[in-house]
Tab-separated table of C-alpha atoms in Angstrom:
chain	number	residue	atom	x	y	z
A	545	MET	CA	36.824	110.187	66.575
A	546	LYS	CA	35.063	113.598	66.412
A	547	ARG	CA	32.373	112.787	69.056
A	548	PRO	CA	34.587	113.265	72.153
A	549	TRP	CA	35.736	116.638	70.865
A	550	ARG	CA	32.149	117.600	70.104
A	551	LYS	CA	31.112	116.602	73.613
A	552	LEU	CA	33.973	118.560	75.181
A	553	ASN	CA	33.170	121.580	73.031
A	554	TYR	CA	29.518	121.367	74.066
A	555	MET	CA	30.489	121.204	77.770
A	556	LEU	CA	32.789	124.212	77.465
A	557	LEU	CA	30.141	126.160	75.594
A	558	ASN	CA	27.518	125.498	78.318
A	559	LEU	CA	30.060	126.329	81.080
A	560	SER	CA	31.024	129.623	79.419
A	561	LYS	CA	27.306	130.625	79.091
A	562	ARG	CA	26.627	129.845	82.764
A	563	MET	CA	29.724	131.723	83.909
A	564	ARG	CA	29.140	134.473	81.337
A	565	VAL	CA	32.812	134.211	80.222
A	566	PRO	CA	33.939	133.927	76.574
A	567	ARG	CA	34.908	130.364	75.679
A	568	THR	CA	38.467	131.291	74.590
A	569	ILE	CA	39.141	133.014	77.888
A	570	LEU	CA	37.690	130.056	79.788
A	571	ILE	CA	39.975	127.678	77.909
A	572	ALA	CA	43.014	129.876	78.626
A	573	LEU	CA	42.134	129.960	82.356
A	574	ILE	CA	41.785	126.217	82.536
A	575	LEU	CA	45.096	125.698	80.743
A	576	SER	CA	46.950	128.217	82.943
A	577	VAL	CA	45.698	126.516	86.127
A	578	PHE	CA	46.644	123.084	84.781
A	579	LEU	CA	50.097	124.147	83.632
A	580	SER	CA	50.923	126.051	86.828
A	581	GLY	CA	49.909	123.047	88.923
A	582	TYR	CA	51.975	120.709	86.708
A	583	ALA	CA	55.027	122.945	86.976
A	584	GLU	CA	54.740	123.194	90.756
A	585	SER	CA	54.355	119.439	91.198
A	586	ASN	CA	57.265	118.686	88.810
A	587	GLU	CA	59.811	121.212	89.961
A	588	SER	CA	63.041	119.513	88.823
A	589	ARG	CA	65.933	121.825	89.762
A	590	MET	CA	67.938	120.048	87.110
A	591	TRP	CA	70.903	122.437	87.150
A	592	GLN	CA	73.446	123.064	89.910
A	593	VAL	CA	76.321	125.497	90.099
A	594	SER	CA	79.009	124.945	92.706
A	595	LEU	CA	82.260	126.370	94.008
A	596	THR	CA	84.686	123.974	95.621
A	597	GLY	CA	87.832	124.887	97.545
A	598	GLY	CA	90.349	122.648	99.276
A	599	LEU	CA	93.896	121.681	100.073
A	600	TYR	CA	96.046	118.873	98.767
A	601	ILE	CA	97.175	116.797	101.702
A	602	ASN	CA	100.166	114.963	100.196
A	603	ASN	CA	101.761	117.492	97.838
A	604	GLU	CA	103.878	120.372	99.088
A	605	GLN	CA	101.432	123.060	100.290
A	606	ALA	CA	98.985	123.279	97.422
A	607	TRP	CA	95.471	124.749	97.205
A	608	GLN	CA	92.647	124.085	94.750
A	609	LEU	CA	89.614	126.073	93.604
A	610	GLU	CA	87.004	124.638	91.232
A	611	PRO	CA	83.856	126.266	89.845
A	612	SER	CA	81.543	123.744	88.215
A	613	VAL	CA	78.133	123.248	86.686
A	614	SER	CA	76.124	119.997	86.539
A	615	TRP	CA	72.948	118.768	84.915
A	616	HIS	CA	70.841	116.183	86.750
A	617	LEU	CA	69.124	114.085	84.078
A	618	HIS	CA	67.735	111.861	86.866
A	619	LYS	CA	67.072	112.292	90.587
A	620	TYR	CA	70.192	110.337	91.453
A	621	ILE	CA	72.359	110.663	88.323
A	622	GLY	CA	73.896	113.655	86.543
A	623	ILE	CA	76.802	114.893	84.466
A	624	GLY	CA	78.955	117.951	85.016
A	625	MET	CA	82.013	119.976	84.123
A	626	GLY	CA	84.453	121.696	86.458
A	627	ILE	CA	87.599	123.777	85.947
A	628	GLU	CA	90.126	123.342	88.741
A	629	PHE	CA	92.774	125.962	89.408
A	630	THR	CA	95.519	124.667	91.664
A	631	SER	CA	98.868	125.987	92.790
A	632	GLN	CA	101.552	125.368	95.383
A	633	TYR	CA	102.415	128.276	97.668
A	634	ASN	CA	105.378	129.464	99.764
A	635	GLN	CA	107.881	127.354	97.865
A	636	PRO	CA	111.559	128.304	98.435
A	637	SER	CA	113.945	129.355	95.680
A	638	ARG	CA	115.799	126.544	93.971
A	639	THR	CA	119.437	127.233	93.051
A	640	THR	CA	122.001	125.681	90.688
A	641	VAL	CA	125.175	126.737	88.870
A	642	ILE	CA	125.073	127.680	85.163
A	643	ASP	CA	128.325	128.578	83.301
A	644	GLY	CA	130.043	129.354	86.585
A	645	HIS	CA	127.269	131.660	87.738
A	646	GLU	CA	124.960	131.034	90.711
A	647	ALA	CA	121.417	130.796	89.332
A	648	GLU	CA	118.007	130.610	90.988
A	649	LEU	CA	114.518	129.815	89.745
A	650	VAL	CA	112.600	132.972	88.848
A	651	ASN	CA	109.970	134.089	91.339
A	652	ASN	CA	106.867	133.314	89.240
A	653	GLU	CA	107.982	129.729	88.580
A	654	ARG	CA	108.734	128.583	92.075
A	655	ASN	CA	105.229	127.185	92.547
A	656	VAL	CA	103.665	124.478	90.388
A	657	VAL	CA	100.431	125.793	88.795
A	658	TRP	CA	97.795	123.797	86.871
A	659	ILE	CA	94.512	124.457	85.105
A	660	ILE	CA	92.519	121.199	84.952
A	661	PHE	CA	89.351	120.570	82.917
A	662	LYS	CA	87.207	117.952	84.693
A	663	PRO	CA	84.149	116.378	83.098
A	664	TYR	CA	82.468	113.981	85.527
A	665	VAL	CA	79.433	111.856	86.352
A	666	THR	CA	77.408	112.388	89.541
A	667	PHE	CA	75.826	109.605	91.589
A	668	LYS	CA	73.629	110.646	94.498
A	669	SER	CA	72.290	108.477	97.288
A	670	PRO	CA	68.696	108.747	98.466
A	671	ALA	CA	68.345	111.210	101.364
A	672	VAL	CA	69.714	109.691	104.542
A	673	TRP	CA	67.865	112.365	106.481
A	674	LYS	CA	65.316	115.008	105.551
A	675	SER	CA	62.892	117.300	107.280
A	676	ALA	CA	59.178	116.562	107.137
A	677	ASP	CA	58.657	119.165	104.405
A	678	GLU	CA	61.937	118.184	102.642
A	679	TYR	CA	63.181	121.741	103.051
A	680	MET	CA	66.394	120.318	104.484
A	681	ARG	CA	68.084	117.152	103.219
A	682	LEU	CA	71.263	115.170	103.751
A	683	TRP	CA	72.809	112.724	101.292
A	684	PHE	CA	76.056	111.193	100.067
A	685	GLN	CA	77.493	111.743	96.593
A	686	ALA	CA	80.244	110.310	94.360
A	687	ASP	CA	81.686	112.114	91.339
A	688	PRO	CA	84.092	110.063	89.200
A	689	GLY	CA	85.598	111.734	86.155
A	690	ILE	CA	88.624	112.450	84.020
A	691	SER	CA	91.157	115.304	84.239
A	692	LEU	CA	92.560	117.147	81.205
A	693	ALA	CA	95.440	118.993	82.792
A	694	CYS	CA	97.365	121.949	81.459
A	695	PRO	CA	100.400	123.225	83.441
A	696	PHE	CA	101.104	126.907	83.714
A	697	ARG	CA	104.701	126.127	82.723
A	698	ASN	CA	106.181	123.064	80.965
A	699	SER	CA	109.724	124.419	81.491
A	700	LEU	CA	111.837	126.210	84.055
A	701	THR	CA	113.554	129.552	83.810
A	702	TYR	CA	116.653	130.425	85.883
A	703	GLU	CA	118.157	133.866	86.384
A	704	MET	CA	121.936	133.870	86.436
A	705	LYS	CA	123.513	136.208	88.985
A	706	GLU	CA	126.815	137.997	89.318
A	707	PHE	CA	127.906	139.197	92.757
A	708	GLN	CA	129.728	142.370	93.666
A	709	GLY	CA	130.274	141.973	97.333
A	710	ALA	CA	126.895	141.182	98.895
A	711	VAL	CA	124.992	142.737	95.984
A	712	SER	CA	123.815	140.537	93.094
A	713	ASN	CA	122.831	141.503	89.577
A	714	THR	CA	121.005	139.379	87.030
A	715	VAL	CA	123.227	138.962	84.031
A	716	ASP	CA	121.233	136.442	81.983
A	717	TYR	CA	118.338	133.999	81.905
A	718	ARG	CA	118.381	130.340	80.901
A	719	ARG	CA	115.314	128.275	80.093
A	720	PHE	CA	115.216	124.466	80.461
A	721	SER	CA	112.423	122.515	78.743
A	722	ASN	CA	110.500	119.571	80.205
A	723	LYS	CA	109.953	116.308	78.375
A	724	ASP	CA	107.159	113.700	78.448
A	725	LEU	CA	104.426	115.869	79.948
A	726	GLN	CA	101.407	113.814	81.047
A	727	TRP	CA	98.088	115.613	80.763
A	728	PHE	CA	95.365	112.874	80.922
A	729	TYR	CA	94.296	111.546	84.356
A	730	TRP	CA	91.356	110.139	86.291
A	731	ASN	CA	89.796	111.558	89.434
A	732	ALA	CA	87.084	110.611	91.940
A	733	ARG	CA	85.383	112.599	94.651
A	734	ALA	CA	83.198	111.490	97.569
A	735	SER	CA	81.224	113.951	99.692
A	736	VAL	CA	78.469	114.417	102.177
A	737	ASN	CA	75.980	117.189	101.308
A	738	PHE	CA	73.407	119.149	103.242
A	739	ALA	CA	70.738	121.160	101.413
A	740	ILE	CA	68.674	124.009	102.766
A	741	ASP	CA	66.057	124.594	100.080
A	742	ARG	CA	68.155	125.425	96.962
A	743	PHE	CA	71.487	125.978	98.740
A	744	ILE	CA	73.885	123.056	99.243
A	745	ILE	CA	76.846	122.810	101.610
A	746	GLY	CA	79.254	119.929	101.122
A	747	ALA	CA	82.480	118.450	102.428
A	748	GLY	CA	84.534	115.573	101.171
A	749	TYR	CA	87.664	113.825	99.948
A	750	SER	CA	89.150	113.664	96.450
A	751	ILE	CA	91.727	111.330	94.909
A	752	SER	CA	93.435	111.379	91.496
A	753	ASN	CA	96.429	109.923	89.710
A	754	LEU	CA	97.425	113.483	88.750
A	755	ASP	CA	101.202	113.759	88.640
A	756	TYR	CA	101.428	117.177	90.241
A	757	TYR	CA	105.054	117.578	89.089
A	758	SER	CA	104.677	116.283	85.528
A	759	GLY	CA	105.444	119.722	84.144
A	760	ARG	CA	108.931	119.676	85.613
A	761	ARG	CA	109.610	115.991	86.276
A	762	ASN	CA	111.946	115.592	83.270
A	763	VAL	CA	113.835	118.889	83.257
A	764	THR	CA	117.611	118.423	82.874
A	765	LEU	CA	119.717	121.348	84.161
A	766	ALA	CA	123.008	122.650	82.797
A	767	ASN	CA	125.049	120.396	85.090
A	768	GLY	CA	123.384	117.322	83.574
A	769	GLN	CA	121.306	116.538	86.601
A	770	LYS	CA	117.501	116.411	86.649
A	771	PHE	CA	115.548	119.016	88.497
A	772	TYR	CA	114.463	117.363	91.767
A	773	VAL	CA	110.766	116.680	92.331
A	774	PRO	CA	109.031	114.285	94.734
A	775	LYS	CA	108.270	110.784	93.548
A	776	LYS	CA	104.935	109.996	91.886
A	777	GLU	CA	102.020	109.281	94.173
A	778	LEU	CA	98.251	109.626	94.102
A	779	SER	CA	97.097	113.182	94.676
A	780	GLN	CA	94.669	113.485	97.585
A	781	SER	CA	92.735	116.504	98.855
A	782	ILE	CA	90.027	117.518	101.248
A	783	PHE	CA	87.483	120.184	100.296
A	784	LEU	CA	84.399	122.233	101.136
A	785	SER	CA	81.806	123.221	98.569
A	786	LEU	CA	78.886	125.608	98.211
A	787	GLY	CA	76.227	125.005	95.542
A	788	TYR	CA	72.885	126.320	94.253
A	789	THR	CA	70.208	124.396	92.302
A	790	PHE	CA	67.773	125.851	89.807
């Protein structure tokens, strides 16, 4: 077992004498060349950070923004985690009557707001197009996952008003709690992606069974009626994304 090492040691010793370089320095040079070549030929770019932005196409005027990070344990398979922030916008005031007073939903609760934690699995297709040097690449991607959703509010607050002529004053507030909040959902995303070196631009479609109105679906107001929300349906959105691999 010692003979191969003795032979290698003898070869290194002769090479160092001929090159007039100490043997330890020669070994370090050989290792550095080998390791740098190995690293260059095995550049993995295992990590990717992305920022996704889009619009829900079936809920009432809602946007979404999702930073995420993923780890590619294989060329075509990875796992990741995203945090989606989503909110409606430009929703009108909702009014009711409480104890004989006209009441309207407070300003900061007119729009549904969610924070959604989204672990997922990534499946990439082989490149459907790439440049000769692979500097630019095009592929398809699917990201199925689960959604752990936390609403900004699981209740509704109304401000009760008293009118003196055309002028109104807030005389009290009344809070109505929601029941049977659902927070666990599934989601799936399909996209087409174009890479320029380390930068990735994507566009796609997302679908989920997220009940966008779960945080106020079972609110009963003072008059005994439920707060109106649209019926349950699959949440669908379109999005653009920008990513970077390293």
